[in-house]
CSV table of C-alpha atoms in Angstrom, one decimal:
chain,number,residue,atom,x,y,z
Y,555,MET,CA,-0.3,0.0,0.0
Y,556,THR,CA,3.3,2.0,0.3
Y,557,ASP,CA,4.0,2.4,-2.8
Y,558,GLU,CA,0.3,2.6,-4.3
Y,559,ILE,CA,0.1,5.4,-1.8
Y,560,ALA,CA,3.3,7.0,-3.0
Y,561,ARG,CA,2.0,6.8,-6.5
Y,562,LYS,CA,-0.7,8.5,-6.2
Y,563,THR,CA,0.8,11.2,-4.4
Y,564,LEU,CA,2.9,12.1,-7.5
Y,565,ALA,CA,-0.3,11.5,-9.7
Y,566,ALA,CA,-2.0,14.1,-7.5
Y,567,ALA,CA,0.4,16.6,-8.2
Y,568,ALA,CA,0.9,15.8,-12.1
Y,569,ILE,CA,-3.2,16.6,-12.3
Y,570,ALA,CA,-3.2,19.8,-10.2
Y,571,ARG,CA,-1.1,20.7,-12.0
Y,572,ALA,CA,-2.8,20.1,-15.2
Y,573,ALA,CA,-5.6,21.4,-14.1
Y,574,GLY,CA,-4.2,24.6,-12.4
Y,575,ASP,CA,-2.8,25.3,-16.5
Y,576,LEU,CA,-6.4,24.8,-17.7
Y,577,GLN,CA,-7.5,27.3,-15.2
Y,578,ARG,CA,-5.0,30.2,-16.4
Y,579,LYS,CA,-6.0,29.6,-19.6
Y,580,PHE,CA,-10.0,30.1,-19.1
Y,581,PHE,CA,-8.9,32.8,-16.3
Y,582,ALA,CA,-6.4,35.1,-19.2
Y,583,ASP,CA,-9.9,34.9,-21.9
Y,584,ARG,CA,-12.4,36.6,-19.3
Y,585,ALA,CA,-15.3,35.8,-21.9
Y,586,SER,CA,-15.1,32.4,-22.2
Y,587,ILE,CA,-15.8,31.9,-18.2
Y,588,GLY,CA,-19.7,31.9,-18.7
Y,589,MET,CA,-20.3,32.7,-15.2
Y,590,THR,CA,-23.7,31.8,-14.1
Y,591,PHE,CA,-25.5,31.3,-10.1
Y,592,LYS,CA,-26.4,27.8,-8.4
Y,593,GLY,CA,-27.3,30.0,-5.4
Y,594,PRO,CA,-27.0,33.7,-4.2
Y,595,GLN,CA,-23.3,34.1,-4.0
Y,596,ASP,CA,-22.2,30.9,-5.2
Y,597,TYR,CA,-20.9,31.7,-8.3
Y,598,LEU,CA,-20.9,29.1,-11.3
Y,599,THR,CA,-18.3,29.0,-14.6
Y,600,ALA,CA,-17.9,27.0,-17.5
Y,601,ALA,CA,-14.3,26.5,-16.2
Y,602,ASP,CA,-15.6,24.3,-13.0
Y,603,GLY,CA,-16.8,21.8,-15.5
Y,604,ALA,CA,-14.4,21.9,-17.8
Y,605,VAL,CA,-11.8,21.5,-15.1
Y,606,GLU,CA,-13.5,18.8,-13.3
Y,607,LYS,CA,-14.2,16.7,-16.6
Y,608,LEU,CA,-10.3,17.4,-17.1
Y,609,VAL,CA,-9.5,15.9,-13.6
Y,610,MET,CA,-11.4,12.9,-13.7
Y,611,GLY,CA,-10.6,11.8,-16.9
Y,612,MET,CA,-7.2,11.7,-15.6
Y,613,ILE,CA,-7.8,10.1,-12.4
Y,614,ARG,CA,-10.2,7.1,-13.8
Y,615,GLU,CA,-7.6,7.1,-16.6
Y,616,ALA,CA,-4.9,6.4,-14.1
Y,617,PHE,CA,-7.3,4.7,-11.4
Y,618,PRO,CA,-10.1,2.9,-12.8
Y,619,ALA,CA,-11.0,0.8,-9.8
Y,620,ASP,CA,-11.3,4.3,-7.1
Y,621,GLY,CA,-13.9,6.7,-6.7
Y,622,VAL,CA,-14.0,10.1,-7.5
Y,623,LEU,CA,-16.5,13.0,-5.8
Y,624,GLY,CA,-16.6,16.1,-7.7
Y,625,GLU,CA,-17.9,19.4,-6.7
Y,626,GLU,CA,-19.9,20.1,-9.5
Y,627,THR,CA,-21.4,16.7,-10.6
Y,628,GLY,CA,-21.0,14.4,-7.6
Y,629,GLY,CA,-20.2,10.9,-7.8
Y,630,SER,CA,-19.0,8.2,-5.4
Y,631,LYS,CA,-19.0,8.5,-1.5
Y,632,ASP,CA,-17.1,5.3,-0.7
Y,633,THR,CA,-14.3,6.3,1.5
Y,634,ARG,CA,-12.0,3.0,0.9
Y,635,ALA,CA,-10.6,4.1,-2.2
Y,636,LEU,CA,-11.9,7.8,-3.2
Y,637,TRP,CA,-10.5,11.1,-5.0
Y,638,VAL,CA,-12.5,14.1,-4.2
Y,639,ILE,CA,-11.8,17.2,-6.1
Y,640,ASP,CA,-13.3,21.0,-6.0
Y,641,PRO,CA,-11.9,21.9,-9.8
Y,642,ILE,CA,-11.7,25.8,-8.7
Y,643,ASP,CA,-12.0,26.7,-4.9
Y,644,GLY,CA,-12.3,30.9,-5.0
Y,645,THR,CA,-14.6,30.7,-8.0
Y,646,ALA,CA,-16.1,34.0,-7.1
Y,647,ASN,CA,-12.6,35.1,-7.2
Y,648,PHE,CA,-12.0,33.4,-10.3
Y,649,ALA,CA,-15.0,35.0,-11.9
Y,650,THR,CA,-14.9,38.2,-10.7
Y,651,GLY,CA,-10.8,38.6,-12.2
Y,652,ILE,CA,-9.2,38.4,-8.9
Y,653,ALA,CA,-6.2,36.2,-8.9
Y,654,HIS,CA,-7.0,34.0,-5.9
Y,655,PHE,CA,-8.0,30.2,-6.5
Y,656,CYS,CA,-6.7,27.2,-6.6
Y,657,ILE,CA,-7.7,23.4,-7.5
Y,658,SER,CA,-8.0,20.9,-4.9
Y,659,ILE,CA,-7.7,17.2,-5.1
Y,660,ALA,CA,-7.9,14.7,-1.9
Y,661,TYR,CA,-7.1,11.2,-1.7
Y,662,VAL,CA,-8.9,9.3,1.2
Y,663,HIS,CA,-8.3,5.8,1.9
Y,664,GLU,CA,-10.4,3.5,4.6
Y,665,GLY,CA,-11.9,6.7,5.9
Y,666,ARG,CA,-8.6,8.5,6.6
Y,667,GLU,CA,-7.5,11.6,5.0
Y,668,GLU,CA,-4.3,10.3,3.0
Y,669,ILE,CA,-3.1,12.4,-0.5
Y,670,GLY,CA,-3.8,16.1,-0.3
Y,671,ALA,CA,-3.0,18.2,-3.8
Y,672,ILE,CA,-4.1,22.3,-3.4
Y,673,TYR,CA,-2.1,23.9,-6.6
Y,674,ASP,CA,-1.9,28.0,-7.3
Y,675,PRO,CA,-1.4,28.6,-11.2
Y,676,MET,CA,-1.5,32.5,-10.7
Y,677,ARG,CA,1.5,32.0,-8.2
Y,678,ASP,CA,2.7,28.6,-9.8
Y,679,GLU,CA,2.4,27.2,-5.6
Y,680,LEU,CA,1.9,23.4,-5.7
Y,681,PHE,CA,1.4,22.4,-1.9
Y,682,LEU,CA,1.4,18.7,-1.8
Y,683,ALA,CA,0.7,16.6,1.6
Y,684,ARG,CA,0.5,12.5,2.0
Y,685,ARG,CA,-0.1,11.4,5.9
Y,686,GLY,CA,2.7,10.2,7.6
Y,687,ALA,CA,5.2,11.5,5.5
Y,688,PHE,CA,5.6,15.2,4.4
Y,689,ALA,CA,3.9,18.6,3.8
Y,690,THR,CA,5.7,20.7,0.8
Y,691,CYS,CA,5.3,23.8,-0.7
Y,692,ASN,CA,7.0,23.5,-4.4
Y,693,GLY,CA,9.0,21.0,-2.6
Y,694,ARG,CA,10.2,23.0,0.4
Y,695,PRO,CA,8.9,21.6,3.8
Y,696,MET,CA,6.0,23.7,5.2
Y,697,LYS,CA,5.6,23.9,9.2
Y,698,VAL,CA,2.8,26.2,10.9
Y,699,SER,CA,3.3,28.9,12.8
Y,700,ALA,CA,5.3,29.5,16.0
Y,701,THR,CA,2.5,32.3,17.0
Y,702,THR,CA,2.1,31.4,21.0
Y,703,GLU,CA,-0.2,34.3,21.8
Y,704,PHE,CA,-4.5,34.6,20.3
Y,705,ALA,CA,-3.1,38.1,20.7
Y,706,ARG,CA,-1.0,38.1,18.3
Y,707,ALA,CA,-2.7,35.8,16.0
Y,708,GLN,CA,-3.5,36.1,12.5
Y,709,VAL,CA,-6.1,34.0,11.3
Y,710,GLU,CA,-8.8,33.7,8.4
Y,711,LEU,CA,-12.2,32.8,8.9
Y,712,GLY,CA,-14.4,31.1,6.1
Y,713,TRP,CA,-17.7,32.1,5.7
Y,714,SER,CA,-20.9,30.0,4.4
Y,715,SER,CA,-23.8,31.1,2.6
Y,716,ARG,CA,-25.3,27.8,3.9
Y,717,ARG,CA,-25.5,29.4,7.6
Y,718,PRO,CA,-27.0,32.8,9.2
Y,719,ILE,CA,-24.8,35.7,8.5
Y,720,ARG,CA,-24.5,36.7,12.2
Y,721,SER,CA,-23.0,33.3,12.9
Y,722,TYR,CA,-20.4,34.9,11.1
Y,723,THR,CA,-20.0,38.2,12.6
Y,724,GLU,CA,-20.6,36.5,15.8
Y,725,ILE,CA,-17.2,34.9,15.3
Y,726,VAL,CA,-15.5,37.6,14.3
Y,727,GLU,CA,-16.9,40.0,17.0
Y,728,ARG,CA,-15.1,36.9,19.2
Y,729,THR,CA,-12.1,36.7,17.6
Y,730,VAL,CA,-11.3,40.3,17.7
Y,731,ALA,CA,-12.7,41.0,21.4
Y,732,ALA,CA,-9.8,38.5,22.1
Y,733,GLY,CA,-6.7,40.3,20.2
Y,734,ALA,CA,-6.5,38.5,17.1
Y,735,SER,CA,-6.7,39.9,13.7
Y,736,PHE,CA,-8.7,38.2,11.2
Y,737,ARG,CA,-9.3,38.1,7.0
Y,738,ARG,CA,-11.5,36.7,4.5
Y,739,ALA,CA,-9.5,36.0,1.2
Y,740,GLY,CA,-12.6,33.8,-0.5
Y,741,SER,CA,-10.7,30.3,-0.3
Y,742,GLY,CA,-10.8,27.8,1.9
Y,743,ALA,CA,-8.6,25.3,0.6
Y,744,LEU,CA,-6.0,28.2,0.3
Y,745,GLY,CA,-6.8,29.3,3.4
Y,746,ILE,CA,-6.1,26.2,5.0
Y,747,ALA,CA,-3.1,25.7,2.8
Y,748,TYR,CA,-1.5,28.9,4.4
Y,749,VAL,CA,-2.3,27.3,7.9
Y,750,ALA,CA,0.2,24.6,7.1
Y,751,ASP,CA,2.6,26.9,5.7
Y,752,GLY,CA,2.6,28.8,8.4
Y,753,ARG,CA,1.1,32.1,6.5
Y,754,SER,CA,-1.7,32.2,8.6
Y,755,ASP,CA,-2.0,31.0,12.5
Y,756,GLY,CA,-5.5,29.6,12.0
Y,757,TYR,CA,-8.8,29.2,10.1
Y,758,ALA,CA,-12.3,28.4,11.3
Y,759,GLU,CA,-15.2,28.1,9.2
Y,760,ILE,CA,-18.3,27.0,10.5
Y,761,HIS,CA,-19.6,24.9,7.9
Y,762,ILE,CA,-17.3,23.9,4.6
Y,763,ASN,CA,-17.4,21.2,1.9
Y,764,SER,CA,-15.4,17.8,2.3
Y,765,TRP,CA,-13.8,19.2,-1.2
Y,766,ASP,CA,-12.8,22.3,-0.1
Y,767,CYS,CA,-10.6,21.5,3.0
Y,768,LEU,CA,-9.9,18.0,2.8
Y,769,ALA,CA,-6.9,18.4,0.8
Y,770,GLY,CA,-5.2,20.9,3.3
Y,771,ILE,CA,-6.3,18.9,6.5
Y,772,VAL,CA,-3.2,16.2,5.3
Y,773,MET,CA,-1.3,19.4,4.9
Y,774,VAL,CA,-1.9,20.8,8.4
Y,775,ARG,CA,-1.4,17.8,10.4
Y,776,GLU,CA,1.8,17.1,8.5
Y,777,ALA,CA,2.9,20.0,8.9
Y,778,GLY,CA,2.8,20.3,12.7
Y,779,GLY,CA,-0.7,21.5,13.1
Y,780,ARG,CA,-3.7,20.4,14.5
Y,781,THR,CA,-7.5,19.9,13.2
Y,782,ASN,CA,-10.6,18.4,13.9
Y,783,ASP,CA,-12.1,15.1,13.0
Y,784,PHE,CA,-14.1,16.8,10.0
Y,785,LEU,CA,-14.9,13.5,8.6
Y,786,GLY,CA,-15.5,12.1,11.4
Y,787,ALA,CA,-18.3,14.8,11.8
Y,788,GLY,CA,-20.1,13.7,8.7
Y,789,GLY,CA,-18.5,16.3,6.6
Y,790,LEU,CA,-18.2,14.0,3.7
Y,791,ASP,CA,-21.8,13.5,2.9
Y,792,GLU,CA,-23.3,17.0,4.1
Y,793,GLY,CA,-20.7,19.4,5.3
Y,794,ALA,CA,-19.0,20.0,8.6
Y,795,PRO,CA,-17.1,23.1,10.6
Y,796,ILE,CA,-13.5,23.1,10.2
Y,797,LEU,CA,-11.3,24.3,12.5
Y,798,CYS,CA,-7.2,23.9,12.4
Y,799,GLY,CA,-4.2,25.8,13.6
Y,800,ASN,CA,-0.6,25.9,14.5
Y,801,PRO,CA,-0.9,23.6,18.3
Y,802,THR,CA,-1.2,27.0,20.6
Y,803,ILE,CA,-3.7,28.4,18.1
Y,804,TYR,CA,-5.9,25.9,17.6
Y,805,GLU,CA,-7.7,26.1,21.4
Y,806,PRO,CA,-8.1,29.9,21.6
Y,807,LEU,CA,-9.4,30.2,18.0
Y,808,GLY,CA,-11.9,27.2,18.6
Y,809,LYS,CA,-13.6,28.8,21.4
Y,810,ALA,CA,-14.0,32.1,19.5
Y,811,ALA,CA,-15.4,30.0,16.5
Y,812,GLY,CA,-18.0,28.0,19.5
Y,813,LEU,CA,-16.4,24.9,17.8
Y,814,LEU,CA,-14.5,24.1,21.2
């Protein structure tokens, strides 16, 4: 199994880069994006479908026995051997010309997150992690931040239209009252990858879908951070809260977010 996971890790990296190349081409030709909406502030573009088709096709060709779950087209939810894909995380940014988005690919085996690949094509940054082995950005080892005081922390607070806005503003109020600073950049996958790379001290969101966070979860854990048990909370099927951070910031952030 170790050799198989290693092979799939290399494949995830190559597929993520191929998907990022396609994202970059669509982004350069704004007229080709074809923007629509799935709901309030829930963007959908022609690029989402095209990228997901590419990624699913490459995975199914390389690993025909595995299941694949994509944000746009659905698929298997059998976690014995499952790839989980967000073709463009940060679609609102992508659709409106803001260069902060990515492809997110996770591999789950026997109900456990094994591989995470997140590629930011506009910065040419490949975040890659394998459970029990490594977490890297463009081959450089990642490590969570060393911040020890919540009053000096920089955290990202994701927002979901599936929850009342008051739930979000209350988290912001508690976080700021505790002395931390917050941001919201519009890509949960990159936000979590940034925790793994020490660029943020933590990330919290009261509802997030599996394709937005599973890849980043592997990265944070392998970079020395903490995360909640997203899959154990039923996150694959319905989405769930996500909480991650360096070992010191995790608990105060969780309390501010109402997740601990």
